[in-house]
Short mmCIF file of C-alpha atoms in Angstrom, two decimals:
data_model
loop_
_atom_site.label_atom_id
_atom_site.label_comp_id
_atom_site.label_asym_id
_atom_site.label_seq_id
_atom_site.Cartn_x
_atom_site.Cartn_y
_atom_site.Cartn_z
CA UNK A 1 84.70 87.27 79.47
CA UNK A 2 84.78 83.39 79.48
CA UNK A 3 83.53 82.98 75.51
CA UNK A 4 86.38 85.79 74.47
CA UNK A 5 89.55 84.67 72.79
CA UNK A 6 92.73 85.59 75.34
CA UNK A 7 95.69 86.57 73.61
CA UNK A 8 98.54 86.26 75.70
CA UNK A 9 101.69 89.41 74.83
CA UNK A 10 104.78 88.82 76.20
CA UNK A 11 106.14 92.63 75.60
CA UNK A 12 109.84 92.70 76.08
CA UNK A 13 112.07 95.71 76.65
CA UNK A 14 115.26 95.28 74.33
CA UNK A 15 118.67 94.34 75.69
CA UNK A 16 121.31 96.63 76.77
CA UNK A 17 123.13 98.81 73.87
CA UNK A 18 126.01 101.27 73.42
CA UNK A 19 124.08 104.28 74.50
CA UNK A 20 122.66 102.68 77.58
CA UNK A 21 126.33 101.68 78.86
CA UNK A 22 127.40 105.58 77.97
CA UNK A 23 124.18 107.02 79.62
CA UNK A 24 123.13 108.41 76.58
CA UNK A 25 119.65 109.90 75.50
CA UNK A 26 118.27 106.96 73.42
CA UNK A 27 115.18 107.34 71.73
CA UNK A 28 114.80 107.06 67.83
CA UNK A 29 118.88 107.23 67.65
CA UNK A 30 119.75 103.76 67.73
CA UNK A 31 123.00 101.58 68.78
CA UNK A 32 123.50 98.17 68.79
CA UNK A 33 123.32 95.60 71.54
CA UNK A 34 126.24 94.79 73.85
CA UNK A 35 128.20 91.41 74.26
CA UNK A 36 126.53 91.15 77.78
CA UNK A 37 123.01 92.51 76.46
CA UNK A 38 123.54 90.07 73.05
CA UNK A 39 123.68 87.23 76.10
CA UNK A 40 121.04 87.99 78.46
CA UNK A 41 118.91 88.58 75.28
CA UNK A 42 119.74 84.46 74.34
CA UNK A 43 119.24 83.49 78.43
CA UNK A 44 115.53 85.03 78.12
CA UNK A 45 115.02 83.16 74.31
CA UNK A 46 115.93 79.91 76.31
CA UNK A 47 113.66 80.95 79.24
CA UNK A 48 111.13 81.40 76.87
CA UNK A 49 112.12 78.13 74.32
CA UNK A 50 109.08 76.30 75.36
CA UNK A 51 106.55 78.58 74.32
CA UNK A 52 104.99 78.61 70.69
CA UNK A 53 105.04 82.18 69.01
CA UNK A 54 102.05 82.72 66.75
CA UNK A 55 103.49 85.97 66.01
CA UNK A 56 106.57 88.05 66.35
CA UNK A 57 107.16 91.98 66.43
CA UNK A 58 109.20 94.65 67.40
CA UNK A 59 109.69 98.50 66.44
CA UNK A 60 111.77 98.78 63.61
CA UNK A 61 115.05 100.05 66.02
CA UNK A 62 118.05 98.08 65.18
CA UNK A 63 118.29 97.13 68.74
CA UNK A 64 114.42 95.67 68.77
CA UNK A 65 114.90 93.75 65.95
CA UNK A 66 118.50 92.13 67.13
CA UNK A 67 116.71 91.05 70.76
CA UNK A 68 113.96 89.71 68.86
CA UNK A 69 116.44 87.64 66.55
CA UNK A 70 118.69 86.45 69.18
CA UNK A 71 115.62 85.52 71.92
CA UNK A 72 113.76 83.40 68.53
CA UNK A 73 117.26 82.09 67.61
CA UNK A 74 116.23 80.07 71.19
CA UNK A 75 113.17 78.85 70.37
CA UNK A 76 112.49 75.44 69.90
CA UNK A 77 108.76 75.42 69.91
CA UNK A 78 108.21 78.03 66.81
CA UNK A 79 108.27 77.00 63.73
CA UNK A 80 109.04 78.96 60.83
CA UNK A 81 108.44 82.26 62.29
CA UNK A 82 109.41 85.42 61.01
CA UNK A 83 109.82 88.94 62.94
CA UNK A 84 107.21 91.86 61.64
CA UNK A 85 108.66 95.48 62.09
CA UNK A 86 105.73 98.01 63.16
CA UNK A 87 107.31 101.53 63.37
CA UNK A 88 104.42 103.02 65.72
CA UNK A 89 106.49 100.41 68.65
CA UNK A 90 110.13 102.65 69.03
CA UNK A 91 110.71 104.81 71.69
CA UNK A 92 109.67 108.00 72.56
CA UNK A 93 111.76 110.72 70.01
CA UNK A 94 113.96 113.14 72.17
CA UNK A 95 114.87 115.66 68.77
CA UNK A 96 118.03 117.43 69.11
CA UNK A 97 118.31 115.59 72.44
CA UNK A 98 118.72 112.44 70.92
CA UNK A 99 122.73 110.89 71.50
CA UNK A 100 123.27 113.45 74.19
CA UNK A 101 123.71 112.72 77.64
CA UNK A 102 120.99 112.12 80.24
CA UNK A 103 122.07 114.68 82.71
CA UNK A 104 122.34 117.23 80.22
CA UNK A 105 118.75 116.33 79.29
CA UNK A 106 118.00 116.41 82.78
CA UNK A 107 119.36 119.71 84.10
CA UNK A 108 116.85 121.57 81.40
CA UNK A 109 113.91 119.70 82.47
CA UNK A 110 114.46 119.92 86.38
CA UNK A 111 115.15 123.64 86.45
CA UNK A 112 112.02 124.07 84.47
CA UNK A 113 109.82 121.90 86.38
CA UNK A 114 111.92 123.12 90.00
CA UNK A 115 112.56 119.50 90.87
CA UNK A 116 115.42 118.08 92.64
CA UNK A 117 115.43 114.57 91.14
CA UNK A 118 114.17 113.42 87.97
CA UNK A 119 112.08 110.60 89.50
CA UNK A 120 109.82 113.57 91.19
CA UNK A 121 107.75 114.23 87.74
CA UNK A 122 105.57 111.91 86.07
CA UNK A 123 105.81 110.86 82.69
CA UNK A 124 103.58 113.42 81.09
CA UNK A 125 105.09 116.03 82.68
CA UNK A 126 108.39 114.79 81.92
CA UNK A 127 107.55 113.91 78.26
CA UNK A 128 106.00 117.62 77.41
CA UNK A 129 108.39 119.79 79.33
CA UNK A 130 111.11 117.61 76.73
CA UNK A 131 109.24 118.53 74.18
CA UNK A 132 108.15 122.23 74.99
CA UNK A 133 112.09 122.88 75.45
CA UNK A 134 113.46 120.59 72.26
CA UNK A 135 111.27 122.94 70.43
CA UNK A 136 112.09 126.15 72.03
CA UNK A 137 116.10 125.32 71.93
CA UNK A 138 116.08 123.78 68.46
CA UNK A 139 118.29 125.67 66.10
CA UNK A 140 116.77 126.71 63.09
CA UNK A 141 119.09 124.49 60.82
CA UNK A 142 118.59 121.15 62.76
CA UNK A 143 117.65 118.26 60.53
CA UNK A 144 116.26 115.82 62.36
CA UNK A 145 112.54 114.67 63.37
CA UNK A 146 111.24 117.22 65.70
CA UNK A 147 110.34 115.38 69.53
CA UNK A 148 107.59 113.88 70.12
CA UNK A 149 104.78 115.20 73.03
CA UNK A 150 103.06 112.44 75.42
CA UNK A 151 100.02 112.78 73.37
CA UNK A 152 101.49 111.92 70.01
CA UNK A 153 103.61 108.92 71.93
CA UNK A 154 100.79 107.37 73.64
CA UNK A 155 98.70 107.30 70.36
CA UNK A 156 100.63 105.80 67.95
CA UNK A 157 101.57 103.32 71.15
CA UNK A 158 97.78 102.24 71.57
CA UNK A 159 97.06 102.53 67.94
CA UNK A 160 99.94 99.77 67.34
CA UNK A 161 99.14 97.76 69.68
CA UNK A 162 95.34 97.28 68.99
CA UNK A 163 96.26 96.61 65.81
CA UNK A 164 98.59 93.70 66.66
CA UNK A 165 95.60 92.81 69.07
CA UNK A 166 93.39 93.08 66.87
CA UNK A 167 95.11 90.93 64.58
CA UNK A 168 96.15 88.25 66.93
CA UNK A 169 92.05 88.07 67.44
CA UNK A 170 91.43 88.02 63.75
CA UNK A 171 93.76 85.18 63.51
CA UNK A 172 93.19 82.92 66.48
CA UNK A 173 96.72 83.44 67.72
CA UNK A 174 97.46 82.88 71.32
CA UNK A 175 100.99 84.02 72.26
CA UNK A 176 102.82 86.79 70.75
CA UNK A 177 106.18 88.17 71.49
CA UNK A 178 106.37 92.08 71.04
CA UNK A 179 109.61 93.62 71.73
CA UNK A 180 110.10 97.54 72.87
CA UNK A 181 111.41 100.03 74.98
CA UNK A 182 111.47 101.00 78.13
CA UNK A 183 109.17 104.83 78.21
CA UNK A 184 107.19 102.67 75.50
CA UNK A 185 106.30 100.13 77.50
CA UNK A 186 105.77 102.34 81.07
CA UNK A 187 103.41 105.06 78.59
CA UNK A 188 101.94 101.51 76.91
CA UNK A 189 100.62 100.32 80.65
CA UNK A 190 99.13 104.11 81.47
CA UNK A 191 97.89 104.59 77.92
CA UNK A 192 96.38 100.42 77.95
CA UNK A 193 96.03 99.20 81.47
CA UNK A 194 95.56 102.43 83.68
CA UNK A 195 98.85 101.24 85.85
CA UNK A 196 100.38 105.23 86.06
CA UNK A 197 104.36 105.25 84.98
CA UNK A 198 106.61 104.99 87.33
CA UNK A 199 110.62 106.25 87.11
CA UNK A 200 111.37 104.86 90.16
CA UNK A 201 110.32 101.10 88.93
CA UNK A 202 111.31 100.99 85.22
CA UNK A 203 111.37 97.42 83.25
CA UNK A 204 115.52 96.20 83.28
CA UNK A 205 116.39 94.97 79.38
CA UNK A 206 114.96 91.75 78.80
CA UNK A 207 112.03 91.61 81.16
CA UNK A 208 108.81 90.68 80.30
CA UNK A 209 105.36 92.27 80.89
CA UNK A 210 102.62 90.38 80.87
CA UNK A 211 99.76 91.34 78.99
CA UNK A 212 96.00 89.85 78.08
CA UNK A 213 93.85 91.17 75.24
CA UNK A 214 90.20 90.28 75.08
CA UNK A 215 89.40 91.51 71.72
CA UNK A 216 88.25 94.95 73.95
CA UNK A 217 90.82 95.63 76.92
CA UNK A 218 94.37 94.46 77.77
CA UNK A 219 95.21 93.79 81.10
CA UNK A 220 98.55 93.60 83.13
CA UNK A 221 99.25 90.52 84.67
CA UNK A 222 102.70 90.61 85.37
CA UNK A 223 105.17 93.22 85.26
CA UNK A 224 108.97 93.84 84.83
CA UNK A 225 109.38 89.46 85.32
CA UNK A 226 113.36 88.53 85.00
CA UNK A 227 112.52 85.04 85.84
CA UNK A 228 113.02 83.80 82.09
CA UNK A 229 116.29 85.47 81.81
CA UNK A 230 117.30 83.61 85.28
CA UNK A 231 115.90 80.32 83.93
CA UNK A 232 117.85 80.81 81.01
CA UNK A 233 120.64 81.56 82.26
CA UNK A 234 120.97 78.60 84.55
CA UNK A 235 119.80 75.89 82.09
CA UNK A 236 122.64 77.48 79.92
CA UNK A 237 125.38 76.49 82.75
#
């Protein structure tokens, strides 16, 4: 372990948007950041302003790429970066669910699964009873992309971040700055680390996971860490 190269990921989960404020399904549908989730996105850039980015991503979401703007727009120890989209990084797609609200979404789910509270099922569960019923109450003229099962989510998850791993390796980077979702980044630790998801403890917008790559393995060394945002904020006033 000593002679591998460490890359150190600092995965972000976007600021706050429209749809969050509105409790709104959120997935692939997209809204833009709010004044106070615009903010908290600059507190964590200045939180963050000392280190040096050899790399930049986020899914190609309008509300990714507008944290990842406004947190670099912070930095003073990058130079001359420049943000890289990767599509296989947005958040899980809901289908016909998508804009709707979250109860709604979650009164089909918890009579199927005869739960009293969402937080009772785990993600799979949770992910493929979505999907089973999208697909089942889909009308026949819908045209949008069909939702996604946990399989298909947690593989295009790994498969995009190996390759950004894999890169970073390739290129002797050290610290890159990914920035994602919240189910993305809960089915990203199960799928990566082995840490199981967890409803009841979901990353708040602008918190920052911890991650180490090897070149084999990532590993979670933090999780869910505000303290950027807070340091930000305060060297702000």
């Amino acid at each position: 372990m000593s002679d591998k190269q460490i890359v150190n990921i600092y995965l972000m989960r976007h600021g706050v948007t429209m749809l969050n404020t509105s409790n709104s399904v959120q997935g692939w549908a997209d809204s833009p950041l709010t004044p106070d989730g615009e903010r908290a996105s600059e507190y964590a850039g200045i939180g963050l302003k000392d280190i040096a980015f050899d790399a930049i991503y986020s899914s190609d979401s309008g509300r990714a790429m507008q944290t990842a703007q406004h947190v670099m727009s912070e930095n003073t120890s990058t130079v001359n970066w420049s943000l890289t989209t990767e599509k296989g990084l947005r958040e899980l797609c809901f289908g016909t669910f998508e804009g709707r609200s979250n109860e709604e979404l979650w009164e089909v789910l918890l009579a199927e699964a005869n739960h009293d509270e969402i937080n009772e099922m785990d993600m799979p569960t949770f992910v493929d009873a979505m999907s089973y019923h999208e697909t089942q109450l889909r009308p026949p003229h819908a045209n949008t992309w069909p939702s996604e099962s946990y399989s298909m989510f947690t593989k295009r998850l790994s498969n995009s971040f190996f390759k950004i791993g894999y890169k970073a390796v390739e290129n002797q980077h050290q610290n890159i700055l990914v920035v994602s979702h919240g189910l993305s980044i809960q089915a990203t630790l199960e799928t990566l680390t082995d840490v199981p998801a967890d409803f009841n403890n979901m990353a708040v917008n602008n918190s920052i996971t911890h991650l180490t790559f090897d070149g084999t393995q990532f590993h979670l060394n933090r999780y869910n860490d505000v303290s950027y945002i807070e340091r930000g904020r305060s060297l702000f006033e």
